[in-house]
mmCIF file of C-alpha atoms and ligand atoms in Angstrom:
data_model
loop_
_atom_site.group_PDB
_atom_site.id
_atom_site.type_symbol
_atom_site.label_atom_id
_atom_site.label_comp_id
_atom_site.label_asym_id
_atom_site.label_seq_id
_atom_site.Cartn_x
_atom_site.Cartn_y
_atom_site.Cartn_z
ATOM 1 C CA MET A 1 6.046 -6.622 -23.494
ATOM 2 C CA ALA A 2 7.757 -4.852 -20.622
ATOM 3 C CA LYS A 3 5.799 -4.493 -17.414
ATOM 4 C CA VAL A 4 5.843 -1.556 -15.035
ATOM 5 C CA ILE A 5 5.192 -2.605 -11.432
ATOM 6 C CA VAL A 6 4.732 0.029 -8.738
ATOM 7 C CA VAL A 7 5.341 -0.792 -5.077
ATOM 8 C CA THR A 8 3.099 1.551 -3.141
ATOM 9 C CA SER A 9 1.322 1.945 0.212
ATOM 10 C CA GLY A 10 0.312 5.464 1.156
ATOM 11 C CA LYS A 11 1.665 5.000 4.655
ATOM 12 C CA GLY A 12 5.387 5.394 5.276
ATOM 13 C CA GLY A 13 7.756 2.808 6.653
ATOM 14 C CA VAL A 14 5.687 -0.274 5.845
ATOM 15 C CA GLY A 15 8.294 -2.024 3.680
ATOM 16 C CA LYS A 16 8.055 -0.591 0.137
ATOM 17 C CA THR A 17 11.783 -0.200 -0.396
ATOM 18 C CA THR A 18 12.532 -3.593 1.165
ATOM 19 C CA THR A 19 9.931 -5.085 -1.182
ATOM 20 C CA SER A 20 11.093 -3.205 -4.300
ATOM 21 C CA ALA A 21 14.677 -4.380 -3.768
ATOM 22 C CA SER A 22 13.689 -8.002 -3.222
ATOM 23 C CA VAL A 23 11.097 -8.184 -6.004
ATOM 24 C CA ALA A 24 13.495 -6.648 -8.539
ATOM 25 C CA THR A 25 16.269 -8.971 -7.409
ATOM 26 C CA GLY A 26 13.942 -11.983 -7.543
ATOM 27 C CA LEU A 27 12.770 -11.183 -11.075
ATOM 28 C CA ALA A 28 16.373 -10.756 -12.213
ATOM 29 C CA LYS A 29 17.324 -14.040 -10.553
ATOM 30 C CA ARG A 30 14.629 -15.695 -12.610
ATOM 31 C CA GLY A 31 16.363 -14.399 -15.727
ATOM 32 C CA TYR A 32 14.326 -11.309 -16.534
ATOM 33 C CA LYS A 33 16.098 -8.096 -17.406
ATOM 34 C CA THR A 34 14.941 -5.832 -14.627
ATOM 35 C CA VAL A 35 15.414 -2.261 -13.483
ATOM 36 C CA VAL A 36 14.344 -0.819 -10.144
ATOM 37 C CA ILE A 37 13.715 2.923 -9.891
ATOM 38 C CA ASP A 38 13.751 4.995 -6.702
ATOM 39 C CA PHE A 39 10.939 7.593 -6.900
ATOM 40 C CA ASP A 40 11.634 8.904 -3.406
ATOM 41 C CA VAL A 41 13.202 12.185 -4.498
ATOM 42 C CA GLY A 42 15.017 13.874 -1.638
ATOM 43 C CA LEU A 43 15.035 10.718 0.489
ATOM 44 C CA ARG A 44 17.052 8.270 -1.545
ATOM 45 C CA ASN A 45 17.301 4.900 0.202
ATOM 46 C CA LEU A 46 16.966 2.173 -2.387
ATOM 47 C CA ASP A 47 20.702 2.504 -3.167
ATOM 48 C CA LEU A 48 21.527 1.571 0.443
ATOM 49 C CA ILE A 49 19.192 -1.421 0.480
ATOM 50 C CA MET A 50 20.625 -2.600 -2.853
ATOM 51 C CA GLY A 51 24.167 -1.994 -1.581
ATOM 52 C CA CYS A 52 25.227 0.328 -4.407
ATOM 53 C CA GLU A 53 25.270 3.679 -2.590
ATOM 54 C CA ARG A 54 28.920 4.380 -3.291
ATOM 55 C CA ARG A 55 28.478 3.980 -7.014
ATOM 56 C CA VAL A 56 25.794 6.641 -7.453
ATOM 57 C CA VAL A 57 26.965 9.438 -9.743
ATOM 58 C CA TYR A 58 23.928 10.509 -11.717
ATOM 59 C CA ASP A 59 20.298 9.951 -10.808
ATOM 60 C CA PHE A 60 16.735 9.744 -12.112
ATOM 61 C CA VAL A 61 16.216 13.519 -11.878
ATOM 62 C CA ASN A 62 19.428 14.201 -13.835
ATOM 63 C CA VAL A 63 18.123 11.962 -16.605
ATOM 64 C CA ILE A 64 14.695 13.591 -16.654
ATOM 65 C CA HIS A 65 16.261 17.045 -16.887
ATOM 66 C CA GLY A 66 18.650 15.990 -19.638
ATOM 67 C CA GLU A 67 21.773 16.385 -17.494
ATOM 68 C CA ALA A 68 22.803 12.756 -17.926
ATOM 69 C CA THR A 69 21.892 9.900 -20.222
ATOM 70 C CA LEU A 70 19.987 6.924 -18.933
ATOM 71 C CA LYS A 71 23.026 4.782 -19.640
ATOM 72 C CA GLN A 72 25.193 7.002 -17.439
ATOM 73 C CA ALA A 73 22.720 6.927 -14.558
ATOM 74 C CA LEU A 74 21.881 3.207 -14.465
ATOM 75 C CA ILE A 75 23.894 1.222 -11.959
ATOM 76 C CA ARG A 76 24.518 -2.427 -12.730
ATOM 77 C CA ASP A 77 23.888 -4.675 -9.704
ATOM 78 C CA LYS A 78 27.099 -6.247 -8.490
ATOM 79 C CA ARG A 79 25.561 -9.703 -8.091
ATOM 80 C CA LEU A 80 23.201 -9.941 -11.044
ATOM 81 C CA ALA A 81 24.195 -8.787 -14.511
ATOM 82 C CA ASN A 82 20.596 -8.370 -15.677
ATOM 83 C CA LEU A 83 19.593 -6.047 -12.833
ATOM 84 C CA ASP A 84 19.920 -2.250 -12.945
ATOM 85 C CA ILE A 85 19.213 0.391 -10.336
ATOM 86 C CA LEU A 86 18.153 3.954 -11.105
ATOM 87 C CA PRO A 87 18.681 5.978 -7.933
ATOM 88 C CA ALA A 88 16.685 9.007 -6.820
ATOM 89 C CA SER A 89 18.292 12.374 -6.355
ATOM 90 C CA GLN A 90 19.161 13.468 -2.864
ATOM 91 C CA THR A 91 18.795 17.211 -3.210
ATOM 92 C CA ARG A 92 16.123 18.387 -5.631
ATOM 93 C CA ASP A 93 12.641 19.374 -4.586
ATOM 94 C CA LYS A 94 9.619 17.152 -5.073
ATOM 95 C CA ASP A 95 8.629 18.877 -8.317
ATOM 96 C CA ALA A 96 11.770 17.513 -9.915
ATOM 97 C CA LEU A 97 9.600 14.733 -11.351
ATOM 98 C CA PHE A 98 7.074 15.561 -14.037
ATOM 99 C CA LYS A 99 4.875 13.278 -16.108
ATOM 100 C CA ASP A 100 6.371 13.780 -19.569
ATOM 101 C CA GLY A 101 9.884 13.323 -18.235
ATOM 102 C CA VAL A 102 9.011 10.182 -16.314
ATOM 103 C CA GLU A 103 7.146 8.769 -19.310
ATOM 104 C CA LYS A 104 10.127 9.322 -21.601
ATOM 105 C CA VAL A 105 12.452 7.458 -19.247
ATOM 106 C CA LEU A 106 9.968 4.605 -18.762
ATOM 107 C CA ASN A 107 9.427 4.264 -22.519
ATOM 108 C CA GLU A 108 13.140 4.065 -23.079
ATOM 109 C CA LEU A 109 13.474 1.407 -20.353
ATOM 110 C CA ARG A 110 10.560 -0.569 -21.792
ATOM 111 C CA LYS A 111 12.651 -1.182 -24.907
ATOM 112 C CA THR A 112 15.550 -2.727 -23.007
ATOM 113 C CA HIS A 113 14.013 -4.332 -19.901
ATOM 114 C CA ASP A 114 11.338 -6.926 -19.107
ATOM 115 C CA PHE A 115 10.356 -5.480 -15.735
ATOM 116 C CA ILE A 116 10.468 -1.944 -14.384
ATOM 117 C CA VAL A 117 9.919 -1.863 -10.621
ATOM 118 C CA CYS A 118 9.004 1.560 -9.195
ATOM 119 C CA ASP A 119 9.685 2.157 -5.496
ATOM 120 C CA SER A 120 7.110 4.764 -4.461
ATOM 121 C CA PRO A 121 7.616 7.331 -1.732
ATOM 122 C CA ALA A 122 5.091 7.449 1.096
ATOM 123 C CA GLY A 123 2.101 9.758 0.902
ATOM 124 C CA ILE A 124 -0.320 10.598 -1.865
ATOM 125 C CA GLU A 125 1.463 13.636 -3.260
ATOM 126 C CA THR A 126 3.302 14.177 -6.556
ATOM 127 C CA GLY A 127 6.071 11.630 -5.980
ATOM 128 C CA ALA A 128 3.667 8.828 -5.148
ATOM 129 C CA VAL A 129 1.346 9.717 -8.029
ATOM 130 C CA MET A 130 4.296 9.809 -10.476
ATOM 131 C CA ALA A 131 5.405 6.352 -9.311
ATOM 132 C CA LEU A 132 1.995 4.780 -9.896
ATOM 133 C CA TYR A 133 0.788 6.817 -12.882
ATOM 134 C CA PHE A 134 2.272 4.624 -15.642
ATOM 135 C CA ALA A 135 1.971 1.298 -13.806
ATOM 136 C CA ASP A 136 0.617 -1.905 -15.320
ATOM 137 C CA GLU A 137 0.601 -3.683 -11.969
ATOM 138 C CA ALA A 138 0.693 -2.505 -8.366
ATOM 139 C CA ILE A 139 1.956 -4.190 -5.227
ATOM 140 C CA VAL A 140 0.070 -2.598 -2.338
ATOM 141 C CA VAL A 141 2.233 -3.062 0.750
ATOM 142 C CA THR A 142 0.166 -3.222 3.923
ATOM 143 C CA ASN A 143 1.018 -3.822 7.573
ATOM 144 C CA PRO A 144 -1.608 -5.538 9.775
ATOM 145 C CA GLU A 145 -2.440 -2.275 11.485
ATOM 146 C CA VAL A 146 -5.320 0.223 11.215
ATOM 147 C CA SER A 147 -3.584 3.226 9.685
ATOM 148 C CA SER A 148 -1.743 1.144 7.117
ATOM 149 C CA VAL A 149 -4.947 -0.575 5.972
ATOM 150 C CA ARG A 150 -6.758 2.732 5.663
ATOM 151 C CA ASP A 151 -3.920 4.286 3.656
ATOM 152 C CA SER A 152 -3.746 1.245 1.374
ATOM 153 C CA ASP A 153 -7.435 1.719 0.692
ATOM 154 C CA ARG A 154 -6.806 5.341 -0.265
ATOM 155 C CA ILE A 155 -3.988 4.327 -2.593
ATOM 156 C CA LEU A 156 -6.323 1.777 -4.215
ATOM 157 C CA GLY A 157 -8.738 4.652 -4.824
ATOM 158 C CA ILE A 158 -5.985 6.639 -6.523
ATOM 159 C CA LEU A 159 -4.865 3.649 -8.623
ATOM 160 C CA SER A 160 -8.376 3.222 -9.943
ATOM 161 C CA ALA A 161 -9.094 6.924 -10.513
ATOM 162 C CA LYS A 162 -5.902 8.839 -11.228
ATOM 163 C CA SER A 163 -3.546 6.424 -12.999
ATOM 164 C CA LYS A 164 -2.943 6.612 -16.722
ATOM 165 C CA ARG A 165 -4.777 3.344 -17.299
ATOM 166 C CA ALA A 166 -7.798 4.668 -15.407
ATOM 167 C CA LEU A 167 -7.828 8.006 -17.202
ATOM 168 C CA ASP A 168 -7.319 6.434 -20.651
ATOM 169 C CA GLY A 169 -10.063 3.883 -19.987
ATOM 170 C CA ASP A 170 -7.661 0.974 -20.544
ATOM 171 C CA ASP A 171 -7.702 -2.287 -18.589
ATOM 172 C CA PRO A 172 -7.263 -1.375 -14.932
ATOM 173 C CA ILE A 173 -3.953 -1.737 -13.109
ATOM 174 C CA LYS A 174 -3.574 -5.282 -11.800
ATOM 175 C CA GLU A 175 -3.536 -4.971 -8.013
ATOM 176 C CA HIS A 176 -1.662 -7.292 -5.639
ATOM 177 C CA LEU A 177 -1.990 -7.208 -1.877
ATOM 178 C CA LEU A 178 1.253 -7.783 0.006
ATOM 179 C CA ILE A 179 0.994 -8.035 3.768
ATOM 180 C CA THR A 180 4.326 -7.388 5.461
ATOM 181 C CA ARG A 181 5.549 -7.548 9.062
ATOM 182 C CA TYR A 182 2.949 -10.211 9.792
ATOM 183 C CA ASP A 183 3.153 -11.913 13.163
ATOM 184 C CA PRO A 184 1.058 -15.132 13.260
ATOM 185 C CA ASN A 185 1.454 -15.410 17.024
ATOM 186 C CA ARG A 186 -0.121 -12.033 17.643
ATOM 187 C CA VAL A 187 -2.875 -12.818 15.157
ATOM 188 C CA GLN A 188 -3.658 -15.976 17.085
ATOM 189 C CA THR A 189 -4.006 -14.087 20.339
ATOM 190 C CA GLY A 190 -6.347 -11.603 18.677
ATOM 191 C CA GLU A 191 -3.995 -8.670 18.897
ATOM 192 C CA MET A 192 -3.323 -8.292 15.196
ATOM 193 C CA LEU A 193 -5.544 -8.107 12.105
ATOM 194 C CA SER A 194 -5.485 -11.423 10.247
ATOM 195 C CA ILE A 195 -4.848 -12.058 6.558
ATOM 196 C CA ASP A 196 -8.563 -12.689 6.054
ATOM 197 C CA ASP A 197 -9.502 -9.456 7.825
ATOM 198 C CA ILE A 198 -7.212 -7.411 5.608
ATOM 199 C CA MET A 199 -8.320 -9.176 2.423
ATOM 200 C CA GLU A 200 -11.943 -8.574 3.312
ATOM 201 C CA LEU A 201 -11.320 -4.905 4.064
ATOM 202 C CA LEU A 202 -9.279 -4.141 0.961
ATOM 203 C CA GLY A 203 -10.914 -6.554 -1.461
ATOM 204 C CA ILE A 204 -7.937 -7.262 -3.712
ATOM 205 C CA PRO A 205 -6.174 -10.565 -4.381
ATOM 206 C CA LEU A 206 -3.397 -11.608 -2.031
ATOM 207 C CA ALA A 207 0.041 -11.947 -3.619
ATOM 208 C CA GLY A 208 2.072 -12.618 -0.513
ATOM 209 C CA VAL A 209 2.620 -12.440 3.221
ATOM 210 C CA ILE A 210 6.052 -11.463 4.564
ATOM 211 C CA PRO A 211 6.451 -12.314 8.232
ATOM 212 C CA GLU A 212 8.033 -9.941 10.703
ATOM 213 C CA SER A 213 11.620 -11.087 10.724
ATOM 214 C CA GLN A 214 14.986 -9.987 12.031
ATOM 215 C CA SER A 215 16.739 -10.948 8.834
ATOM 216 C CA VAL A 216 15.253 -7.872 7.115
ATOM 217 C CA LEU A 217 17.372 -5.643 9.328
ATOM 218 C CA THR A 218 20.441 -7.833 8.885
ATOM 219 C CA ALA A 219 19.958 -7.630 5.131
ATOM 220 C CA SER A 220 19.604 -3.855 5.080
ATOM 221 C CA ASN A 221 22.615 -3.466 7.360
ATOM 222 C CA SER A 222 24.747 -5.246 4.802
ATOM 223 C CA GLY A 223 23.119 -3.873 1.648
ATOM 224 C CA ILE A 224 22.003 -7.270 0.370
ATOM 225 C CA PRO A 225 18.301 -7.563 -0.536
ATOM 226 C CA VAL A 226 16.724 -10.038 1.896
ATOM 227 C CA ILE A 227 15.577 -12.314 -0.951
ATOM 228 C CA HIS A 228 19.223 -13.411 -1.269
ATOM 229 C CA ASP A 229 18.944 -14.840 2.263
ATOM 230 C CA GLU A 230 17.631 -18.280 1.477
ATOM 231 C CA VAL A 231 17.443 -19.469 5.039
ATOM 232 C CA SER A 232 15.272 -16.656 6.345
ATOM 233 C CA VAL A 233 11.485 -16.851 6.303
ATOM 234 C CA SER A 234 11.180 -13.350 4.856
ATOM 235 C CA GLY A 235 13.654 -14.162 2.085
ATOM 236 C CA LEU A 236 11.685 -17.268 1.169
ATOM 237 C CA ALA A 237 8.373 -15.428 1.401
ATOM 238 C CA TYR A 238 9.717 -12.840 -1.065
ATOM 239 C CA GLN A 239 10.757 -15.663 -3.419
ATOM 240 C CA ASP A 240 7.212 -16.992 -3.262
ATOM 241 C CA LEU A 241 5.864 -13.517 -4.017
ATOM 242 C CA VAL A 242 8.027 -13.252 -7.138
ATOM 243 C CA GLU A 243 6.807 -16.631 -8.346
ATOM 244 C CA ARG A 244 3.190 -15.555 -7.864
ATOM 245 C CA LEU A 245 3.841 -12.322 -9.752
ATOM 246 C CA LEU A 246 5.078 -14.504 -12.600
ATOM 247 C CA GLY A 247 1.756 -16.322 -12.547
ATOM 248 C CA GLU A 248 2.770 -19.447 -10.661
ATOM 249 C CA GLU A 249 0.575 -20.983 -7.985
ATOM 250 C CA VAL A 250 2.438 -21.102 -4.727
ATOM 251 C CA PRO A 251 0.806 -21.676 -1.341
ATOM 252 C CA ILE A 252 1.267 -19.011 1.322
ATOM 253 C CA ARG A 253 3.840 -20.114 3.935
ATOM 254 C CA PHE A 254 4.940 -19.022 7.398
ATOM 255 C CA ILE A 255 1.509 -17.885 8.516
ATOM 256 C CA THR A 256 0.893 -20.334 11.341
ATOM 257 C CA PRO A 257 2.012 -19.525 14.877
ATOM 258 C CA VAL A 258 5.298 -21.008 15.990
ATOM 259 C CA LYS A 259 6.044 -21.896 19.555
ATOM 260 C CA LYS A 260 9.185 -20.086 20.432
ATOM 261 C CA GLY A 261 11.548 -22.591 21.990
ATOM 262 C CA LEU A 262 14.548 -21.624 24.038
ATOM 263 C CA PHE A 263 16.768 -21.961 21.006
ATOM 264 C CA LYS A 264 14.691 -19.586 18.918
ATOM 265 C CA ARG A 265 14.388 -17.158 21.772
ATOM 266 C CA LEU A 266 18.134 -17.055 22.083
ATOM 267 C CA PHE A 267 19.008 -16.941 18.436
ATOM 268 C CA GLY A 268 15.986 -15.260 16.842
ATOM 269 C CA THR A 269 14.181 -16.171 13.651
ATOM 270 C CA MET B 1 -22.401 -8.530 38.214
ATOM 271 C CA SER B 2 -21.633 -11.861 39.852
ATOM 272 C CA ILE B 3 -18.138 -13.150 40.261
ATOM 273 C CA LEU B 4 -18.932 -15.881 37.766
ATOM 274 C CA ASP B 5 -20.021 -13.309 35.193
ATOM 275 C CA TYR B 6 -16.852 -11.426 35.810
ATOM 276 C CA LEU B 7 -14.718 -14.509 35.332
ATOM 277 C CA LEU B 8 -16.553 -15.576 32.199
ATOM 278 C CA ARG B 9 -16.615 -12.138 30.654
ATOM 279 C CA LYS B 10 -14.535 -12.201 27.543
ATOM 280 C CA LYS B 11 -12.616 -9.122 26.718
ATOM 281 C CA LYS B 12 -13.172 -8.119 23.128
ATOM 282 C CA LYS B 13 -10.028 -8.756 21.179
ATOM 283 C CA THR B 14 -8.449 -5.588 19.889
ATOM 284 C CA ALA B 15 -8.010 -7.024 16.383
ATOM 285 C CA SER B 16 -11.766 -7.351 15.954
ATOM 286 C CA VAL B 17 -12.255 -3.833 17.285
ATOM 287 C CA ALA B 18 -9.756 -2.666 14.676
ATOM 288 C CA LYS B 19 -11.604 -4.523 11.942
ATOM 289 C CA GLU B 20 -14.992 -3.080 12.864
ATOM 290 C CA ARG B 21 -13.634 0.443 12.991
ATOM 291 C CA LEU B 22 -11.967 0.005 9.620
ATOM 292 C CA GLN B 23 -15.136 -1.390 8.055
ATOM 293 C CA ILE B 24 -17.038 1.721 9.057
ATOM 294 C CA ILE B 25 -14.451 4.293 8.107
ATOM 295 C CA LEU B 26 -13.587 2.673 4.764
ATOM 296 C CA ALA B 27 -17.264 2.511 3.812
ATOM 297 C CA ARG B 28 -17.560 6.194 4.638
ATOM 298 C CA GLU B 29 -14.498 7.133 2.644
ATOM 299 C CA HIS B 30 -15.683 5.083 -0.330
ATOM 300 C CA ILE B 31 -18.892 7.079 -0.444
ATOM 301 C CA ASP B 32 -16.972 10.351 -0.365
ATOM 302 C CA ARG B 33 -14.805 9.066 -3.207
ATOM 303 C CA SER B 34 -17.506 7.608 -5.367
ATOM 304 C CA GLY B 35 -19.844 10.570 -5.131
ATOM 305 C CA PRO B 36 -19.607 13.846 -7.000
ATOM 306 C CA ASP B 37 -16.680 16.139 -6.163
ATOM 307 C CA TYR B 38 -18.913 18.560 -4.328
ATOM 308 C CA LEU B 39 -20.279 15.859 -1.985
ATOM 309 C CA PRO B 40 -17.965 16.510 0.985
ATOM 310 C CA GLU B 41 -18.758 20.245 0.873
ATOM 311 C CA LEU B 42 -22.457 19.633 0.387
ATOM 312 C CA LYS B 43 -22.417 17.315 3.374
ATOM 313 C CA LYS B 44 -20.730 19.950 5.519
ATOM 314 C CA ASP B 45 -23.220 22.616 4.457
ATOM 315 C CA ILE B 46 -26.235 20.440 5.198
ATOM 316 C CA LEU B 47 -24.831 19.501 8.598
ATOM 317 C CA LYS B 48 -24.178 23.162 9.361
ATOM 318 C CA VAL B 49 -27.822 23.979 8.747
ATOM 319 C CA VAL B 50 -29.096 21.084 10.851
ATOM 320 C CA GLU B 51 -26.675 22.014 13.610
ATOM 321 C CA LYS B 52 -28.284 25.416 13.888
ATOM 322 C CA TYR B 53 -31.228 23.593 15.458
ATOM 323 C CA VAL B 54 -29.908 20.483 17.185
ATOM 324 C CA ALA B 55 -26.654 18.961 18.299
ATOM 325 C CA ILE B 56 -25.544 16.199 15.939
ATOM 326 C CA ASP B 57 -23.789 13.050 16.955
ATOM 327 C CA TYR B 58 -21.211 12.678 14.187
ATOM 328 C CA ASP B 59 -20.932 8.994 14.935
ATOM 329 C CA LYS B 60 -24.460 8.446 13.726
ATOM 330 C CA ILE B 61 -24.406 10.035 10.317
ATOM 331 C CA GLN B 62 -24.901 7.791 7.337
ATOM 332 C CA VAL B 63 -24.460 8.730 3.736
ATOM 333 C CA THR B 64 -25.383 6.495 0.851
ATOM 334 C CA ILE B 65 -25.530 6.999 -2.857
ATOM 335 C CA GLU B 66 -27.801 4.823 -4.904
ATOM 336 C CA ASN B 67 -28.108 4.616 -8.604
ATOM 337 C CA ASP B 68 -31.588 3.669 -9.769
ATOM 338 C CA GLY B 69 -31.205 3.704 -13.510
ATOM 339 C CA ASN B 70 -31.681 7.265 -14.659
ATOM 340 C CA CYS B 71 -30.942 9.196 -11.497
ATOM 341 C CA GLU B 72 -28.657 9.113 -8.510
ATOM 342 C CA ILE B 73 -30.110 9.331 -5.039
ATOM 343 C CA LEU B 74 -28.054 10.791 -2.263
ATOM 344 C CA GLU B 75 -29.287 9.873 1.170
ATOM 345 C CA LEU B 76 -28.022 11.549 4.286
ATOM 346 C CA ASN B 77 -29.264 10.042 7.530
ATOM 347 C CA ILE B 78 -28.786 12.078 10.662
ATOM 348 C CA SER B 79 -29.937 10.675 13.977
ATOM 349 C CA LEU B 80 -31.395 13.462 16.053
ATOM 350 C CA PRO B 81 -31.139 13.410 19.817
ATOM 351 C CA ASP B 82 -34.223 12.131 21.663
ATOM 352 C CA PHE B 83 -37.326 14.157 21.129
ATOM 353 C CA ALA B 84 -41.029 13.372 21.008
ATOM 354 C CA GLY B 85 -40.553 10.073 22.751
ATOM 355 C CA GLY B 86 -37.318 8.989 21.218
ATOM 356 C CA THR B 87 -37.854 9.001 17.487
ATOM 357 C CA THR B 88 -34.859 9.558 15.346
ATOM 358 C CA ALA B 89 -33.792 10.014 11.791
ATOM 359 C CA ALA B 90 -34.282 13.070 9.751
ATOM 360 C CA MET B 91 -33.857 12.420 6.123
ATOM 361 C CA ASN B 92 -32.520 14.637 3.494
ATOM 362 C CA LYS B 93 -32.802 13.488 -0.022
ATOM 363 C CA VAL B 94 -31.229 15.216 -2.899
ATOM 364 C CA ARG B 95 -32.117 14.114 -6.341
ATOM 365 C CA LYS B 96 -29.906 14.590 -9.300
ATOM 366 C CA ALA B 97 -31.184 14.001 -12.784
HETATM 367 N N1 ATP C 1 9.187 -8.139 7.162
HETATM 368 C C1 ATP C 1 9.835 -7.269 7.965
HETATM 369 N N2 ATP C 1 10.273 -7.647 9.200
HETATM 370 C C2 ATP C 1 10.923 -6.795 9.995
HETATM 371 N N3 ATP C 1 11.216 -5.534 9.661
HETATM 372 C C3 ATP C 1 10.828 -5.077 8.453
HETATM 373 C C4 ATP C 1 10.107 -5.907 7.544
HETATM 374 N N4 ATP C 1 9.846 -5.199 6.419
HETATM 375 C C5 ATP C 1 10.374 -3.964 6.624
HETATM 376 N N5 ATP C 1 10.969 -3.885 7.834
HETATM 377 C C6 ATP C 1 11.667 -2.713 8.424
HETATM 378 O O1 ATP C 1 10.792 -1.601 8.379
HETATM 379 C C7 ATP C 1 11.508 -0.414 8.111
HETATM 380 C C8 ATP C 1 10.903 0.306 6.916
HETATM 381 O O2 ATP C 1 11.116 -0.477 5.752
HETATM 382 P P1 ATP C 1 11.219 0.202 4.308
HETATM 383 O O3 ATP C 1 12.280 1.233 4.285
HETATM 384 O O4 ATP C 1 11.298 -0.892 3.314
HETATM 385 O O5 ATP C 1 9.800 0.901 4.257
HETATM 386 P P2 ATP C 1 9.247 1.974 3.187
HETATM 387 O O6 ATP C 1 7.816 1.700 3.035
HETATM 388 O O7 ATP C 1 10.092 1.980 1.979
HETATM 389 O O8 ATP C 1 9.494 3.349 3.995
HETATM 390 P P3 ATP C 1 9.315 4.840 3.381
HETATM 391 O O9 ATP C 1 7.839 5.085 3.321
HETATM 392 O O10 ATP C 1 10.014 5.706 4.378
HETATM 393 O O11 ATP C 1 9.951 4.834 2.029
HETATM 394 C C9 ATP C 1 12.955 -0.800 7.912
HETATM 395 O O12 ATP C 1 13.658 -0.567 9.095
HETATM 396 C C10 ATP C 1 12.886 -2.279 7.616
HETATM 397 O O13 ATP C 1 14.033 -2.948 8.027
HETATM 398 MG MG1 MG C 2 11.086 3.622 0.959
#
């Protein structure tokens, strides 16, 4: 059975697209046929993070409106043969997505793929609701910061009230908390909400902690999802996340403060 | 305050301030979500009426919804400013069958 996983947050800029790219890549690396869909209509960015921006011809909205076939719009990842990207359109208005159209595309993808990862736009408007509506699982991306935690809580409310599973009375969407841009040193000095604080506030199981790390920027600069970077803490933390999503028990790493030596200060993490 | 007090005084860490604030606001927003759709409007209307008589400290309003089997009880606690020797709390209860 194919699984639809939405990566959502409410708040903008917390790491949804970074996470979508790495989770999709990680699942494909593990051998699952995976597709990652950009729901951010008008603000396409997933293509850049996946490094396929120059190969975009047709997009998600074209497919929904019958202007292109799914096959024409899917972009095969250049590193992994079992990974596809469905880009968002750059021009159309937000109402370009509608439920029946999205459902048709998802149902078609369910036949050919094991995992469908949906990169949600920020906010709680149409685009975000479309991205989460058909989800089986949700990764709620949260930064250790007040407004992000509050917005994650609002998104959790929407997942449990307005999603298809909620409205149909099916089993609820399986929720995963992902804390990103975590800085153990600042947590230790009492300047940043801790993992326990956030878990207590949001009350959903923790699926991963991605530390604040410079390699995320390096990865996006070069269009290679950070999970490919096997020497960076964030790359490894994303690998752990993927394993947990697949049901494996993996301890959380990189959450204890590190003393920054001269070397690290000079060369970064 | 003595110098010793001053030196020993611990500044409250901002992370725990953040947590406390979030606990309060999330609890409030959960009530608004879990209650009937008209709850936010009802709350505003009730407050408007009370405000005709006294100034309300919006920090000190508490709303709870309890379900005791066959009916839901909405409780709105509004702390009134000092009067009659400092008593507080006016209670409005709305019962819904
Ligand atoms: N773990 C991390 N460490 C450092 N920087 C990060 C980390 N995760 C994300 N970022 C940076 O944060 C910024 C926002 O990331 P991203 O685009 O993934 O967020 P988003 O939630 O998709 O944003 P939007 O809501 O606009 O779609 C980017 O510049 C990215 O490089
Ligand atoms: Mg994004």
